[in-house]
Amino acid sequence: NAGVMQNPRHLVRRRGQEARLRCSPMKGHSHVYWYRQLPEEGLKFMVYLQKENIIDESGMPKERFSAEFPKEGPSILRIQQVVRGDSAAYFCASSLKKGQSTDTQYFGPGTRLTVL
Amino acid sequence: LAKTTQPISMDSYEGQEVNITCSHNNIATNDYITWYQQFPSQGPRFIIQGYKTKVTNEVASLFIPADRKSSTLSLPRVSLSDTAVYYCLVELGTASKLTFGTGTRLQVTL
């Protein structure tokens, strides 16, 4: 049973370009969470999605950032017109079903975005 | 502003028991408390999860008092490979906002 997969593992972009980060949840998981971790800092919640729905995007910047989790395919975190401050590790987690006692989030290896 | 706080760092010798506490004054009523371990350049790895009292698995124990405003991760007999950053994860407040603790950097030495 493969774990949460993220790609690419490393992504380099120049200022103003777009970054697309992909997350494939664990098999059977329909809930996906995205977190951002700045260098030497903790993890900050960005967005929580269920298939085809954004449930909570309270942690995501209002501009330039968007996320989706289509019916088919991976979840995508998209950052438009990247700036140097977007350089960070972006982690995706998935869970089986929110609100249940065993609703544990399992994390992927992360995508390290570097903006030049 | 509701926060989830942990000690910044802890040091321990190999073989000792380590207890790391997370304070979450505004935890959501129905939320569970989850602890993760993170090594450099890796994603957080699940350690243990609980709602109240005590939970134990093969790697750790989790102690949660009746008021649930804090929780303590207990690592028995740590080894060098337990050197990592440890985070608690809870949902805070009536809006159930997912919040990671500030993280505790554990350094284990011989």
JSON list of C-alpha atoms in Angstrom, two decimals, chain B residues 16-20 33-37 45-50 53-64 71-79 82 86-87 106:
[
{"chain": "B", "resi": 16, "resn": "GLN", "atom": "CA", "xyz": [16.33, 7.91, 29.22]},
{"chain": "B", "resi": 17, "resn": "GLU", "atom": "CA", "xyz": [12.62, 8.60, 29.13]},
{"chain": "B", "resi": 18, "resn": "VAL", "atom": "CA", "xyz": [11.60, 11.85, 27.47]},
{"chain": "B", "resi": 19, "resn": "ASN", "atom": "CA", "xyz": [8.35, 13.70, 28.07]},
{"chain": "B", "resi": 20, "resn": "ILE", "atom": "CA", "xyz": [7.27, 16.47, 25.72]},
{"chain": "B", "resi": 33, "resn": "ILE", "atom": "CA", "xyz": [-4.62, 15.02, 19.67]},
{"chain": "B", "resi": 34, "resn": "THR", "atom": "CA", "xyz": [-2.02, 13.65, 17.31]},
{"chain": "B", "resi": 35, "resn": "TRP", "atom": "CA", "xyz": [1.76, 13.65, 17.61]},
{"chain": "B", "resi": 36, "resn": "TYR", "atom": "CA", "xyz": [4.23, 13.51, 14.76]},
{"chain": "B", "resi": 37, "resn": "GLN", "atom": "CA", "xyz": [7.97, 13.08, 14.39]},
{"chain": "B", "resi": 45, "resn": "ARG", "atom": "CA", "xyz": [5.60, 10.73, 10.57]},
{"chain": "B", "resi": 46, "resn": "PHE", "atom": "CA", "xyz": [2.64, 9.66, 12.72]},
{"chain": "B", "resi": 47, "resn": "ILE", "atom": "CA", "xyz": [3.54, 8.56, 16.25]},
{"chain": "B", "resi": 48, "resn": "ILE", "atom": "CA", "xyz": [0.40, 8.37, 18.34]},
{"chain": "B", "resi": 49, "resn": "GLN", "atom": "CA", "xyz": [-3.12, 9.74, 18.68]},
{"chain": "B", "resi": 50, "resn": "GLY", "atom": "CA", "xyz": [-5.55, 10.06, 21.57]},
{"chain": "B", "resi": 53, "resn": "THR", "atom": "CA", "xyz": [-6.55, 9.70, 29.53]},
{"chain": "B", "resi": 54, "resn": "LYS", "atom": "CA", "xyz": [-3.73, 7.48, 28.31]},
{"chain": "B", "resi": 55, "resn": "VAL", "atom": "CA", "xyz": [-2.88, 5.80, 25.05]},
{"chain": "B", "resi": 56, "resn": "THR", "atom": "CA", "xyz": [0.10, 3.53, 24.49]},
{"chain": "B", "resi": 57, "resn": "ASN", "atom": "CA", "xyz": [1.52, 1.91, 21.40]},
{"chain": "B", "resi": 58, "resn": "GLU", "atom": "CA", "xyz": [4.78, 0.20, 20.54]},
{"chain": "B", "resi": 59, "resn": "VAL", "atom": "CA", "xyz": [6.77, 3.42, 20.33]},
{"chain": "B", "resi": 60, "resn": "ALA", "atom": "CA", "xyz": [5.23, 5.94, 22.73]},
{"chain": "B", "resi": 61, "resn": "SER", "atom": "CA", "xyz": [2.60, 6.83, 25.30]},
{"chain": "B", "resi": 62, "resn": "LEU", "atom": "CA", "xyz": [0.29, 9.80, 25.27]},
{"chain": "B", "resi": 63, "resn": "PHE", "atom": "CA", "xyz": [-1.10, 11.31, 28.46]},
{"chain": "B", "resi": 64, "resn": "ILE", "atom": "CA", "xyz": [-4.09, 13.65, 28.30]},
{"chain": "B", "resi": 71, "resn": "SER", "atom": "CA", "xyz": [-1.02, 16.55, 26.33]},
{"chain": "B", "resi": 72, "resn": "THR", "atom": "CA", "xyz": [2.29, 14.83, 27.02]},
{"chain": "B", "resi": 73, "resn": "LEU", "atom": "CA", "xyz": [4.14, 12.60, 24.63]},
{"chain": "B", "resi": 74, "resn": "SER", "atom": "CA", "xyz": [6.32, 10.08, 26.46]},
{"chain": "B", "resi": 75, "resn": "LEU", "atom": "CA", "xyz": [9.17, 8.33, 24.67]},
{"chain": "B", "resi": 76, "resn": "PRO", "atom": "CA", "xyz": [10.63, 5.48, 26.72]},
{"chain": "B", "resi": 77, "resn": "ARG", "atom": "CA", "xyz": [14.34, 4.79, 26.52]},
{"chain": "B", "resi": 78, "resn": "VAL", "atom": "CA", "xyz": [15.23, 7.11, 23.65]},
{"chain": "B", "resi": 79, "resn": "SER", "atom": "CA", "xyz": [18.01, 6.29, 21.24]},
{"chain": "B", "resi": 82, "resn": "ASP", "atom": "CA", "xyz": [14.98, 9.59, 18.07]},
{"chain": "B", "resi": 86, "resn": "TYR", "atom": "CA", "xyz": [8.21, 16.52, 17.49]},
{"chain": "B", "resi": 87, "resn": "TYR", "atom": "CA", "xyz": [4.91, 18.23, 16.78]},
{"chain": "B", "resi": 106, "resn": "LEU", "atom": "CA", "xyz": [14.84, 16.70, 20.70]}
]
